[in-house]
């Protein structure tokens, strides 16, 4: 009955590889997000989708490409991984995009680039 | 200047103590304010929203001062289970589409 789930939970890979992280929410929410939490614990938004449409795209290298096949899923594909991509990536969802609704976070994917 | 600034701590307090965290934000157009809690190696979870008039939820009291762009969280009668990182979170107004800006977090450790 997990509300927001992510796979994989841990990802260890070499520099230069391409990897994907998947996110699914079963809350019926319209809006989903990707956040990155770096080693200094700052949590920063990367992307947001509302009903499969991209609505927030922060200054993120274009090696990062989100894809939303339907409003319950938001996947993150990363090309040519770099050392600095090592972080915890959190997916989140909320009922609406513009309201001050609670955002529900997934458990995170800990990415380590060697 | 960071958009949301918090004292990272750590705060080490005994059980039963009262502890207060402060946060300042730089965008005067910010509309919504929250405190999230993040346990070690876990995801952030909403602790409480912060309203202009101040609000209380059990042992937790949140205050907002829009003129000073300042938010606070007071925890009374601290429990061991309150040990976590407390994140100050701000949402800008306008067409922000739910974008939240997080502070670095304040680490709290409650000891016996």
mmCIF file with all atom_site columns, C-alpha atoms in Angstrom:
data_model
loop_
_atom_site.group_PDB
_atom_site.id
_atom_site.type_symbol
_atom_site.label_atom_id
_atom_site.label_alt_id
_atom_site.label_comp_id
_atom_site.label_asym_id
_atom_site.label_entity_id
_atom_site.label_seq_id
_atom_site.pdbx_PDB_ins_code
_atom_site.Cartn_x
_atom_site.Cartn_y
_atom_site.Cartn_z
_atom_site.occupancy
_atom_site.B_iso_or_equiv
_atom_site.pdbx_formal_charge
_atom_site.auth_seq_id
_atom_site.auth_comp_id
_atom_site.auth_asym_id
_atom_site.auth_atom_id
_atom_site.pdbx_PDB_model_num
ATOM 1   C CA . UNK A 1 1   ? 0.000  0.000  0.000   1.00 0.00 ? 1   UNK A CA 1
ATOM 2   C CA . UNK A 1 2   ? 3.046  2.247  -0.554  1.00 0.00 ? 2   UNK A CA 1
ATOM 3   C CA . UNK A 1 3   ? 1.928  5.718  -1.621  1.00 0.00 ? 3   UNK A CA 1
ATOM 4   C CA . UNK A 1 4   ? 5.017  6.840  -3.557  1.00 0.00 ? 4   UNK A CA 1
ATOM 5   C CA . UNK A 1 5   ? 7.485  4.152  -4.562  1.00 0.00 ? 5   UNK A CA 1
ATOM 6   C CA . UNK A 1 6   ? 10.843 4.378  -6.276  1.00 0.00 ? 6   UNK A CA 1
ATOM 7   C CA . UNK A 1 7   ? 13.108 1.794  -7.831  1.00 0.00 ? 7   UNK A CA 1
ATOM 8   C CA . UNK A 1 8   ? 15.849 1.038  -7.343  1.00 0.00 ? 8   UNK A CA 1
ATOM 9   C CA . UNK A 1 9   ? 16.552 2.045  -3.758  1.00 0.00 ? 9   UNK A CA 1
ATOM 10  C CA . UNK A 1 10  ? 20.308 1.921  -4.312  1.00 0.00 ? 10  UNK A CA 1
ATOM 11  C CA . UNK A 1 11  ? 22.209 2.393  -7.540  1.00 0.00 ? 11  UNK A CA 1
ATOM 12  C CA . UNK A 1 12  ? 25.981 2.108  -7.870  1.00 0.00 ? 12  UNK A CA 1
ATOM 13  C CA . UNK A 1 13  ? 27.424 2.690  -11.308 1.00 0.00 ? 13  UNK A CA 1
ATOM 14  C CA . UNK A 1 14  ? 30.473 3.839  -13.207 1.00 0.00 ? 14  UNK A CA 1
ATOM 15  C CA . UNK A 1 15  ? 31.043 7.293  -14.669 1.00 0.00 ? 15  UNK A CA 1
ATOM 16  C CA . UNK A 1 16  ? 29.779 7.591  -18.205 1.00 0.00 ? 16  UNK A CA 1
ATOM 17  C CA . UNK A 1 17  ? 26.978 5.064  -17.833 1.00 0.00 ? 17  UNK A CA 1
ATOM 18  C CA . UNK A 1 18  ? 23.298 5.765  -18.490 1.00 0.00 ? 18  UNK A CA 1
ATOM 19  C CA . UNK A 1 19  ? 20.769 4.858  -15.795 1.00 0.00 ? 19  UNK A CA 1
ATOM 20  C CA . UNK A 1 20  ? 17.083 5.270  -15.026 1.00 0.00 ? 20  UNK A CA 1
ATOM 21  C CA . UNK A 1 21  ? 15.121 5.671  -11.800 1.00 0.00 ? 21  UNK A CA 1
ATOM 22  C CA . UNK A 1 22  ? 11.428 4.876  -11.741 1.00 0.00 ? 22  UNK A CA 1
ATOM 23  C CA . UNK A 1 23  ? 8.715  6.447  -9.616  1.00 0.00 ? 23  UNK A CA 1
ATOM 24  C CA . UNK A 1 24  ? 5.085  5.508  -9.176  1.00 0.00 ? 24  UNK A CA 1
ATOM 25  C CA . UNK A 1 25  ? 2.352  6.973  -6.981  1.00 0.00 ? 25  UNK A CA 1
ATOM 26  C CA . UNK A 1 26  ? -0.980 5.340  -6.171  1.00 0.00 ? 26  UNK A CA 1
ATOM 27  C CA . UNK A 1 27  ? -2.521 8.399  -4.532  1.00 0.00 ? 27  UNK A CA 1
ATOM 28  C CA . UNK A 1 28  ? -4.338 9.617  -7.622  1.00 0.00 ? 28  UNK A CA 1
ATOM 29  C CA . UNK A 1 29  ? -2.331 12.849 -7.568  1.00 0.00 ? 29  UNK A CA 1
ATOM 30  C CA . UNK A 1 30  ? -1.962 15.033 -10.628 1.00 0.00 ? 30  UNK A CA 1
ATOM 31  C CA . UNK A 1 31  ? 1.495  16.414 -9.940  1.00 0.00 ? 31  UNK A CA 1
ATOM 32  C CA . UNK A 1 32  ? 4.824  14.661 -9.513  1.00 0.00 ? 32  UNK A CA 1
ATOM 33  C CA . UNK A 1 33  ? 8.309  15.955 -8.781  1.00 0.00 ? 33  UNK A CA 1
ATOM 34  C CA . UNK A 1 34  ? 11.948 14.973 -8.787  1.00 0.00 ? 34  UNK A CA 1
ATOM 35  C CA . UNK A 1 35  ? 14.266 16.362 -6.123  1.00 0.00 ? 35  UNK A CA 1
ATOM 36  C CA . UNK A 1 36  ? 17.993 15.923 -5.593  1.00 0.00 ? 36  UNK A CA 1
ATOM 37  C CA . UNK A 1 37  ? 19.517 15.869 -2.100  1.00 0.00 ? 37  UNK A CA 1
ATOM 38  C CA . UNK A 1 38  ? 23.274 16.298 -2.180  1.00 0.00 ? 38  UNK A CA 1
ATOM 39  C CA . UNK A 1 39  ? 25.908 15.417 0.393   1.00 0.00 ? 39  UNK A CA 1
ATOM 40  C CA . UNK A 1 40  ? 25.302 18.698 2.223   1.00 0.00 ? 40  UNK A CA 1
ATOM 41  C CA . UNK A 1 41  ? 21.655 17.658 2.608   1.00 0.00 ? 41  UNK A CA 1
ATOM 42  C CA . UNK A 1 42  ? 20.205 20.453 0.485   1.00 0.00 ? 42  UNK A CA 1
ATOM 43  C CA . UNK A 1 43  ? 17.025 19.246 -1.164  1.00 0.00 ? 43  UNK A CA 1
ATOM 44  C CA . UNK A 1 44  ? 16.475 20.939 -4.529  1.00 0.00 ? 44  UNK A CA 1
ATOM 45  C CA . UNK A 1 45  ? 13.719 20.528 -7.039  1.00 0.00 ? 45  UNK A CA 1
ATOM 46  C CA . UNK A 1 46  ? 14.723 19.364 -10.484 1.00 0.00 ? 46  UNK A CA 1
ATOM 47  C CA . UNK A 1 47  ? 11.483 18.784 -12.393 1.00 0.00 ? 47  UNK A CA 1
ATOM 48  C CA . UNK A 1 48  ? 7.746  18.777 -11.949 1.00 0.00 ? 48  UNK A CA 1
ATOM 49  C CA . UNK A 1 49  ? 5.021  17.283 -14.119 1.00 0.00 ? 49  UNK A CA 1
ATOM 50  C CA . UNK A 1 50  ? 1.325  18.035 -13.908 1.00 0.00 ? 50  UNK A CA 1
ATOM 51  C CA . UNK A 1 51  ? -0.822 15.399 -15.555 1.00 0.00 ? 51  UNK A CA 1
ATOM 52  C CA . UNK A 1 52  ? 2.046  14.318 -17.814 1.00 0.00 ? 52  UNK A CA 1
ATOM 53  C CA . UNK A 1 53  ? 2.994  17.884 -18.760 1.00 0.00 ? 53  UNK A CA 1
ATOM 54  C CA . UNK A 1 54  ? 6.344  19.406 -17.728 1.00 0.00 ? 54  UNK A CA 1
ATOM 55  C CA . UNK A 1 55  ? 5.707  22.497 -15.589 1.00 0.00 ? 55  UNK A CA 1
ATOM 56  C CA . UNK A 1 56  ? 8.937  23.025 -13.666 1.00 0.00 ? 56  UNK A CA 1
ATOM 57  C CA . UNK A 1 57  ? 12.364 22.558 -15.191 1.00 0.00 ? 57  UNK A CA 1
ATOM 58  C CA . UNK A 1 58  ? 15.071 23.958 -12.982 1.00 0.00 ? 58  UNK A CA 1
ATOM 59  C CA . UNK A 1 59  ? 18.618 24.540 -14.147 1.00 0.00 ? 59  UNK A CA 1
ATOM 60  C CA . UNK A 1 60  ? 19.499 20.914 -14.582 1.00 0.00 ? 60  UNK A CA 1
ATOM 61  C CA . UNK A 1 61  ? 21.994 19.529 -17.134 1.00 0.00 ? 61  UNK A CA 1
ATOM 62  C CA . UNK A 1 62  ? 20.234 18.152 -20.175 1.00 0.00 ? 62  UNK A CA 1
ATOM 63  C CA . UNK A 1 63  ? 21.789 14.785 -19.367 1.00 0.00 ? 63  UNK A CA 1
ATOM 64  C CA . UNK A 1 64  ? 18.772 14.473 -17.057 1.00 0.00 ? 64  UNK A CA 1
ATOM 65  C CA . UNK A 1 65  ? 15.555 13.690 -18.877 1.00 0.00 ? 65  UNK A CA 1
ATOM 66  C CA . UNK A 1 66  ? 12.283 13.066 -17.071 1.00 0.00 ? 66  UNK A CA 1
ATOM 67  C CA . UNK A 1 67  ? 9.513  11.074 -18.690 1.00 0.00 ? 67  UNK A CA 1
ATOM 68  C CA . UNK A 1 68  ? 5.927  10.752 -17.578 1.00 0.00 ? 68  UNK A CA 1
ATOM 69  C CA . UNK A 1 69  ? 4.065  7.983  -19.433 1.00 0.00 ? 69  UNK A CA 1
ATOM 70  C CA . UNK A 1 70  ? 0.952  8.667  -17.357 1.00 0.00 ? 70  UNK A CA 1
ATOM 71  C CA . UNK A 1 71  ? 0.120  10.798 -14.362 1.00 0.00 ? 71  UNK A CA 1
ATOM 72  C CA . UNK A 1 72  ? 0.937  8.015  -11.913 1.00 0.00 ? 72  UNK A CA 1
ATOM 73  C CA . UNK A 1 73  ? 4.501  7.589  -13.162 1.00 0.00 ? 73  UNK A CA 1
ATOM 74  C CA . UNK A 1 74  ? 7.478  9.905  -13.459 1.00 0.00 ? 74  UNK A CA 1
ATOM 75  C CA . UNK A 1 75  ? 10.783 8.355  -14.428 1.00 0.00 ? 75  UNK A CA 1
ATOM 76  C CA . UNK A 1 76  ? 14.194 9.984  -14.503 1.00 0.00 ? 76  UNK A CA 1
ATOM 77  C CA . UNK A 1 77  ? 16.811 9.016  -17.054 1.00 0.00 ? 77  UNK A CA 1
ATOM 78  C CA . UNK A 1 78  ? 20.396 10.173 -16.629 1.00 0.00 ? 78  UNK A CA 1
ATOM 79  C CA . UNK A 1 79  ? 22.920 9.988  -19.465 1.00 0.00 ? 79  UNK A CA 1
ATOM 80  C CA . UNK A 1 80  ? 26.702 10.017 -19.159 1.00 0.00 ? 80  UNK A CA 1
ATOM 81  C CA . UNK A 1 81  ? 26.736 9.908  -15.377 1.00 0.00 ? 81  UNK A CA 1
ATOM 82  C CA . UNK A 1 82  ? 29.296 12.108 -13.595 1.00 0.00 ? 82  UNK A CA 1
ATOM 83  C CA . UNK A 1 83  ? 30.776 11.933 -10.096 1.00 0.00 ? 83  UNK A CA 1
ATOM 84  C CA . UNK A 1 84  ? 28.782 15.008 -9.107  1.00 0.00 ? 84  UNK A CA 1
ATOM 85  C CA . UNK A 1 85  ? 25.529 13.199 -9.827  1.00 0.00 ? 85  UNK A CA 1
ATOM 86  C CA . UNK A 1 86  ? 26.049 11.122 -6.689  1.00 0.00 ? 86  UNK A CA 1
ATOM 87  C CA . UNK A 1 87  ? 23.165 12.050 -4.393  1.00 0.00 ? 87  UNK A CA 1
ATOM 88  C CA . UNK A 1 88  ? 19.828 10.848 -3.118  1.00 0.00 ? 88  UNK A CA 1
ATOM 89  C CA . UNK A 1 89  ? 17.025 11.413 -5.611  1.00 0.00 ? 89  UNK A CA 1
ATOM 90  C CA . UNK A 1 90  ? 13.523 11.765 -4.207  1.00 0.00 ? 90  UNK A CA 1
ATOM 91  C CA . UNK A 1 91  ? 10.313 11.532 -6.145  1.00 0.00 ? 91  UNK A CA 1
ATOM 92  C CA . UNK A 1 92  ? 7.243  13.277 -4.716  1.00 0.00 ? 92  UNK A CA 1
ATOM 93  C CA . UNK A 1 93  ? 3.624  13.856 -5.609  1.00 0.00 ? 93  UNK A CA 1
ATOM 94  C CA . UNK A 1 94  ? 0.867  16.262 -4.633  1.00 0.00 ? 94  UNK A CA 1
ATOM 95  C CA . UNK A 1 95  ? -2.816 16.542 -5.475  1.00 0.00 ? 95  UNK A CA 1
ATOM 96  C CA . UNK A 1 96  ? -2.584 19.851 -7.303  1.00 0.00 ? 96  UNK A CA 1
ATOM 97  C CA . UNK A 1 97  ? 0.225  21.885 -8.844  1.00 0.00 ? 97  UNK A CA 1
ATOM 98  C CA . UNK A 1 98  ? -0.603 25.384 -7.742  1.00 0.00 ? 98  UNK A CA 1
ATOM 99  C CA . UNK A 1 99  ? -2.078 24.894 -4.301  1.00 0.00 ? 99  UNK A CA 1
ATOM 100 C CA . UNK A 1 100 ? -0.159 24.624 -1.072  1.00 0.00 ? 100 UNK A CA 1
ATOM 101 C CA . UNK A 1 101 ? -0.816 20.930 -0.889  1.00 0.00 ? 101 UNK A CA 1
ATOM 102 C CA . UNK A 1 102 ? 1.311  18.506 1.000   1.00 0.00 ? 102 UNK A CA 1
ATOM 103 C CA . UNK A 1 103 ? 3.942  16.835 -1.096  1.00 0.00 ? 103 UNK A CA 1
ATOM 104 C CA . UNK A 1 104 ? 4.391  13.141 -0.390  1.00 0.00 ? 104 UNK A CA 1
ATOM 105 C CA . UNK A 1 105 ? 7.898  11.854 -0.902  1.00 0.00 ? 105 UNK A CA 1
ATOM 106 C CA . UNK A 1 106 ? 9.092  8.455  -2.007  1.00 0.00 ? 106 UNK A CA 1
ATOM 107 C CA . UNK A 1 107 ? 11.795 6.629  -0.021  1.00 0.00 ? 107 UNK A CA 1
ATOM 108 C CA . UNK A 1 108 ? 14.594 7.942  -2.232  1.00 0.00 ? 108 UNK A CA 1
ATOM 109 C CA . UNK A 1 109 ? 17.141 6.396  -4.570  1.00 0.00 ? 109 UNK A CA 1
ATOM 110 C CA . UNK A 1 110 ? 20.726 6.624  -3.386  1.00 0.00 ? 110 UNK A CA 1
ATOM 111 C CA . UNK A 1 111 ? 22.896 6.994  -6.472  1.00 0.00 ? 111 UNK A CA 1
ATOM 112 C CA . UNK A 1 112 ? 26.659 6.514  -6.230  1.00 0.00 ? 112 UNK A CA 1
ATOM 113 C CA . UNK A 1 113 ? 28.776 7.219  -9.268  1.00 0.00 ? 113 UNK A CA 1
ATOM 114 C CA . UNK A 1 114 ? 32.289 5.728  -9.120  1.00 0.00 ? 114 UNK A CA 1
ATOM 115 C CA . UNK B 2 1   ? 22.244 34.591 -0.037  1.00 0.00 ? 1   UNK B CA 1
ATOM 116 C CA . UNK B 2 2   ? 20.386 31.292 0.249   1.00 0.00 ? 2   UNK B CA 1
ATOM 117 C CA . UNK B 2 3   ? 16.653 31.461 -0.404  1.00 0.00 ? 3   UNK B CA 1
ATOM 118 C CA . UNK B 2 4   ? 15.913 29.685 2.871   1.00 0.00 ? 4   UNK B CA 1
ATOM 119 C CA . UNK B 2 5   ? 18.419 29.770 5.713   1.00 0.00 ? 5   UNK B CA 1
ATOM 120 C CA . UNK B 2 6   ? 18.492 27.707 8.862   1.00 0.00 ? 6   UNK B CA 1
ATOM 121 C CA . UNK B 2 7   ? 21.003 27.130 11.614  1.00 0.00 ? 7   UNK B CA 1
ATOM 122 C CA . UNK B 2 8   ? 22.183 23.595 10.833  1.00 0.00 ? 8   UNK B CA 1
ATOM 123 C CA . UNK B 2 9   ? 22.854 22.870 14.516  1.00 0.00 ? 9   UNK B CA 1
ATOM 124 C CA . UNK B 2 10  ? 23.205 20.243 15.794  1.00 0.00 ? 10  UNK B CA 1
ATOM 125 C CA . UNK B 2 11  ? 20.994 20.884 18.773  1.00 0.00 ? 11  UNK B CA 1
ATOM 126 C CA . UNK B 2 12  ? 21.540 18.366 21.562  1.00 0.00 ? 12  UNK B CA 1
ATOM 127 C CA . UNK B 2 13  ? 18.885 18.557 24.257  1.00 0.00 ? 13  UNK B CA 1
ATOM 128 C CA . UNK B 2 14  ? 17.720 16.316 27.104  1.00 0.00 ? 14  UNK B CA 1
ATOM 129 C CA . UNK B 2 15  ? 14.306 14.722 27.129  1.00 0.00 ? 15  UNK B CA 1
ATOM 130 C CA . UNK B 2 16  ? 11.680 17.125 28.355  1.00 0.00 ? 16  UNK B CA 1
ATOM 131 C CA . UNK B 2 17  ? 13.509 20.218 27.144  1.00 0.00 ? 17  UNK B CA 1
ATOM 132 C CA . UNK B 2 18  ? 11.999 22.964 25.038  1.00 0.00 ? 18  UNK B CA 1
ATOM 133 C CA . UNK B 2 19  ? 13.869 23.767 21.843  1.00 0.00 ? 19  UNK B CA 1
ATOM 134 C CA . UNK B 2 20  ? 13.295 26.389 19.173  1.00 0.00 ? 20  UNK B CA 1
ATOM 135 C CA . UNK B 2 21  ? 14.430 26.507 15.559  1.00 0.00 ? 21  UNK B CA 1
ATOM 136 C CA . UNK B 2 22  ? 14.528 29.578 13.374  1.00 0.00 ? 22  UNK B CA 1
ATOM 137 C CA . UNK B 2 23  ? 14.462 30.098 9.665   1.00 0.00 ? 23  UNK B CA 1
ATOM 138 C CA . UNK B 2 24  ? 14.628 33.114 7.371   1.00 0.00 ? 24  UNK B CA 1
ATOM 139 C CA . UNK B 2 25  ? 13.597 33.359 3.742   1.00 0.00 ? 25  UNK B CA 1
ATOM 140 C CA . UNK B 2 26  ? 14.647 35.866 1.108   1.00 0.00 ? 26  UNK B CA 1
ATOM 141 C CA . UNK B 2 27  ? 11.666 35.978 -1.280  1.00 0.00 ? 27  UNK B CA 1
ATOM 142 C CA . UNK B 2 28  ? 9.098  38.411 0.072   1.00 0.00 ? 28  UNK B CA 1
ATOM 143 C CA . UNK B 2 29  ? 6.551  37.013 -2.423  1.00 0.00 ? 29  UNK B CA 1
ATOM 144 C CA . UNK B 2 30  ? 6.586  33.639 -0.673  1.00 0.00 ? 30  UNK B CA 1
ATOM 145 C CA . UNK B 2 31  ? 3.074  32.463 0.085   1.00 0.00 ? 31  UNK B CA 1
ATOM 146 C CA . UNK B 2 32  ? 3.158  29.178 1.931   1.00 0.00 ? 32  UNK B CA 1
ATOM 147 C CA . UNK B 2 33  ? 5.385  27.924 4.684   1.00 0.00 ? 33  UNK B CA 1
ATOM 148 C CA . UNK B 2 34  ? 5.987  24.510 6.156   1.00 0.00 ? 34  UNK B CA 1
ATOM 149 C CA . UNK B 2 35  ? 8.123  22.505 8.505   1.00 0.00 ? 35  UNK B CA 1
ATOM 150 C CA . UNK B 2 36  ? 9.102  19.066 7.260   1.00 0.00 ? 36  UNK B CA 1
ATOM 151 C CA . UNK B 2 37  ? 10.849 16.403 9.273   1.00 0.00 ? 37  UNK B CA 1
ATOM 152 C CA . UNK B 2 38  ? 13.474 14.050 7.845   1.00 0.00 ? 38  UNK B CA 1
ATOM 153 C CA . UNK B 2 39  ? 14.731 11.053 9.768   1.00 0.00 ? 39  UNK B CA 1
ATOM 154 C CA . UNK B 2 40  ? 18.183 9.687  9.024   1.00 0.00 ? 40  UNK B CA 1
ATOM 155 C CA . UNK B 2 41  ? 18.279 8.075  5.568   1.00 0.00 ? 41  UNK B CA 1
ATOM 156 C CA . UNK B 2 42  ? 14.543 8.539  5.125   1.00 0.00 ? 42  UNK B CA 1
ATOM 157 C CA . UNK B 2 43  ? 12.329 10.789 3.052   1.00 0.00 ? 43  UNK B CA 1
ATOM 158 C CA . UNK B 2 44  ? 11.054 14.182 4.239   1.00 0.00 ? 44  UNK B CA 1
ATOM 159 C CA . UNK B 2 45  ? 7.563  14.196 5.721   1.00 0.00 ? 45  UNK B CA 1
ATOM 160 C CA . UNK B 2 46  ? 5.320  17.144 6.436   1.00 0.00 ? 46  UNK B CA 1
ATOM 161 C CA . UNK B 2 47  ? 5.340  18.057 10.112  1.00 0.00 ? 47  UNK B CA 1
ATOM 162 C CA . UNK B 2 48  ? 3.067  21.074 9.907   1.00 0.00 ? 48  UNK B CA 1
ATOM 163 C CA . UNK B 2 49  ? 2.085  24.033 7.802   1.00 0.00 ? 49  UNK B CA 1
ATOM 164 C CA . UNK B 2 50  ? 2.795  27.496 9.187   1.00 0.00 ? 50  UNK B CA 1
ATOM 165 C CA . UNK B 2 51  ? 0.015  30.073 9.194   1.00 0.00 ? 51  UNK B CA 1
ATOM 166 C CA . UNK B 2 52  ? 0.267  33.835 9.631   1.00 0.00 ? 52  UNK B CA 1
ATOM 167 C CA . UNK B 2 53  ? -1.561 33.731 12.934  1.00 0.00 ? 53  UNK B CA 1
ATOM 168 C CA . UNK B 2 54  ? 0.700  31.002 14.270  1.00 0.00 ? 54  UNK B CA 1
ATOM 169 C CA . UNK B 2 55  ? -0.477 27.485 14.880  1.00 0.00 ? 55  UNK B CA 1
ATOM 170 C CA . UNK B 2 56  ? -0.018 24.648 17.287  1.00 0.00 ? 56  UNK B CA 1
ATOM 171 C CA . UNK B 2 57  ? -0.120 20.896 16.919  1.00 0.00 ? 57  UNK B CA 1
ATOM 172 C CA . UNK B 2 58  ? 0.337  19.160 20.237  1.00 0.00 ? 58  UNK B CA 1
ATOM 173 C CA . UNK B 2 59  ? 3.846  19.883 21.468  1.00 0.00 ? 59  UNK B CA 1
ATOM 174 C CA . UNK B 2 60  ? 4.770  21.760 18.285  1.00 0.00 ? 60  UNK B CA 1
ATOM 175 C CA . UNK B 2 61  ? 4.152  25.459 17.721  1.00 0.00 ? 61  UNK B CA 1
ATOM 176 C CA . UNK B 2 62  ? 4.960  27.269 14.489  1.00 0.00 ? 62  UNK B CA 1
ATOM 177 C CA . UNK B 2 63  ? 5.146  31.024 14.026  1.00 0.00 ? 63  UNK B CA 1
ATOM 178 C CA . UNK B 2 64  ? 5.454  33.210 10.949  1.00 0.00 ? 64  UNK B CA 1
ATOM 179 C CA . UNK B 2 65  ? 6.600  36.825 10.822  1.00 0.00 ? 65  UNK B CA 1
ATOM 180 C CA . UNK B 2 66  ? 6.088  38.065 7.271   1.00 0.00 ? 66  UNK B CA 1
ATOM 181 C CA . UNK B 2 67  ? 7.552  41.508 7.968   1.00 0.00 ? 67  UNK B CA 1
ATOM 182 C CA . UNK B 2 68  ? 10.835 39.974 9.115   1.00 0.00 ? 68  UNK B CA 1
ATOM 183 C CA . UNK B 2 69  ? 10.560 37.003 6.724   1.00 0.00 ? 69  UNK B CA 1
ATOM 184 C CA . UNK B 2 70  ? 11.117 34.692 9.635   1.00 0.00 ? 70  UNK B CA 1
ATOM 185 C CA . UNK B 2 71  ? 9.640  31.329 10.602  1.00 0.00 ? 71  UNK B CA 1
ATOM 186 C CA . UNK B 2 72  ? 10.061 29.451 13.841  1.00 0.00 ? 72  UNK B CA 1
ATOM 187 C CA . UNK B 2 73  ? 9.293  26.046 15.290  1.00 0.00 ? 73  UNK B CA 1
ATOM 188 C CA . UNK B 2 74  ? 9.035  25.396 19.007  1.00 0.00 ? 74  UNK B CA 1
ATOM 189 C CA . UNK B 2 75  ? 9.067  21.884 20.411  1.00 0.00 ? 75  UNK B CA 1
ATOM 190 C CA . UNK B 2 76  ? 7.991  21.480 24.008  1.00 0.00 ? 76  UNK B CA 1
ATOM 191 C CA . UNK B 2 77  ? 8.641  18.469 26.230  1.00 0.00 ? 77  UNK B CA 1
ATOM 192 C CA . UNK B 2 78  ? 11.081 16.903 23.755  1.00 0.00 ? 78  UNK B CA 1
ATOM 193 C CA . UNK B 2 79  ? 10.913 13.137 23.246  1.00 0.00 ? 79  UNK B CA 1
ATOM 194 C CA . UNK B 2 80  ? 13.662 10.816 22.074  1.00 0.00 ? 80  UNK B CA 1
ATOM 195 C CA . UNK B 2 81  ? 11.567 10.226 18.970  1.00 0.00 ? 81  UNK B CA 1
ATOM 196 C CA . UNK B 2 82  ? 11.806 13.912 18.056  1.00 0.00 ? 82  UNK B CA 1
ATOM 197 C CA . UNK B 2 83  ? 15.442 13.353 17.033  1.00 0.00 ? 83  UNK B CA 1
ATOM 198 C CA . UNK B 2 84  ? 15.546 14.172 13.330  1.00 0.00 ? 84  UNK B CA 1
ATOM 199 C CA . UNK B 2 85  ? 16.417 16.926 10.875  1.00 0.00 ? 85  UNK B CA 1
ATOM 200 C CA . UNK B 2 86  ? 13.840 19.693 10.678  1.00 0.00 ? 86  UNK B CA 1
ATOM 201 C CA . UNK B 2 87  ? 13.492 21.345 7.298   1.00 0.00 ? 87  UNK B CA 1
ATOM 202 C CA . UNK B 2 88  ? 12.102 24.817 6.828   1.00 0.00 ? 88  UNK B CA 1
ATOM 203 C CA . UNK B 2 89  ? 10.224 24.948 3.524   1.00 0.00 ? 89  UNK B CA 1
ATOM 204 C CA . UNK B 2 90  ? 8.863  27.878 1.568   1.00 0.00 ? 90  UNK B CA 1
ATOM 205 C CA . UNK B 2 91  ? 6.627  28.026 -1.488  1.00 0.00 ? 91  UNK B CA 1
ATOM 206 C CA . UNK B 2 92  ? 6.657  31.087 -3.706  1.00 0.00 ? 92  UNK B CA 1
ATOM 207 C CA . UNK B 2 93  ? 3.470  32.593 -5.019  1.00 0.00 ? 93  UNK B CA 1
ATOM 208 C CA . UNK B 2 94  ? 2.317  33.133 -8.580  1.00 0.00 ? 94  UNK B CA 1
ATOM 209 C CA . UNK B 2 95  ? 2.792  30.468 -11.169 1.00 0.00 ? 95  UNK B CA 1
ATOM 210 C CA . UNK B 2 96  ? 5.175  28.473 -9.041  1.00 0.00 ? 96  UNK B CA 1
ATOM 211 C CA . UNK B 2 97  ? 3.296  25.253 -9.669  1.00 0.00 ? 97  UNK B CA 1
ATOM 212 C CA . UNK B 2 98  ? 3.978  23.930 -6.224  1.00 0.00 ? 98  UNK B CA 1
ATOM 213 C CA . UNK B 2 99  ? 7.720  24.541 -6.261  1.00 0.00 ? 99  UNK B CA 1
ATOM 214 C CA . UNK B 2 100 ? 9.055  24.179 -2.746  1.00 0.00 ? 100 UNK B CA 1
ATOM 215 C CA . UNK B 2 101 ? 12.367 25.616 -1.597  1.00 0.00 ? 101 UNK B CA 1
ATOM 216 C CA . UNK B 2 102 ? 13.993 23.760 1.288   1.00 0.00 ? 102 UNK B CA 1
ATOM 217 C CA . UNK B 2 103 ? 16.391 25.011 3.904   1.00 0.00 ? 103 UNK B CA 1
ATOM 218 C CA . UNK B 2 104 ? 19.449 22.961 4.742   1.00 0.00 ? 104 UNK B CA 1
ATOM 219 C CA . UNK B 2 105 ? 17.765 21.578 7.825   1.00 0.00 ? 105 UNK B CA 1
ATOM 220 C CA . UNK B 2 106 ? 18.438 21.770 11.556  1.00 0.00 ? 106 UNK B CA 1
ATOM 221 C CA . UNK B 2 107 ? 19.618 18.598 13.236  1.00 0.00 ? 107 UNK B CA 1
ATOM 222 C CA . UNK B 2 108 ? 18.021 17.797 16.584  1.00 0.00 ? 108 UNK B CA 1
ATOM 223 C CA . UNK B 2 109 ? 19.216 15.070 18.916  1.00 0.00 ? 109 UNK B CA 1
ATOM 224 C CA . UNK B 2 110 ? 17.215 14.407 22.067  1.00 0.00 ? 110 UNK B CA 1
ATOM 225 C CA . UNK B 2 111 ? 19.113 12.362 24.651  1.00 0.00 ? 111 UNK B CA 1
ATOM 226 C CA . UNK B 2 112 ? 17.918 10.556 27.782  1.00 0.00 ? 112 UNK B CA 1
#
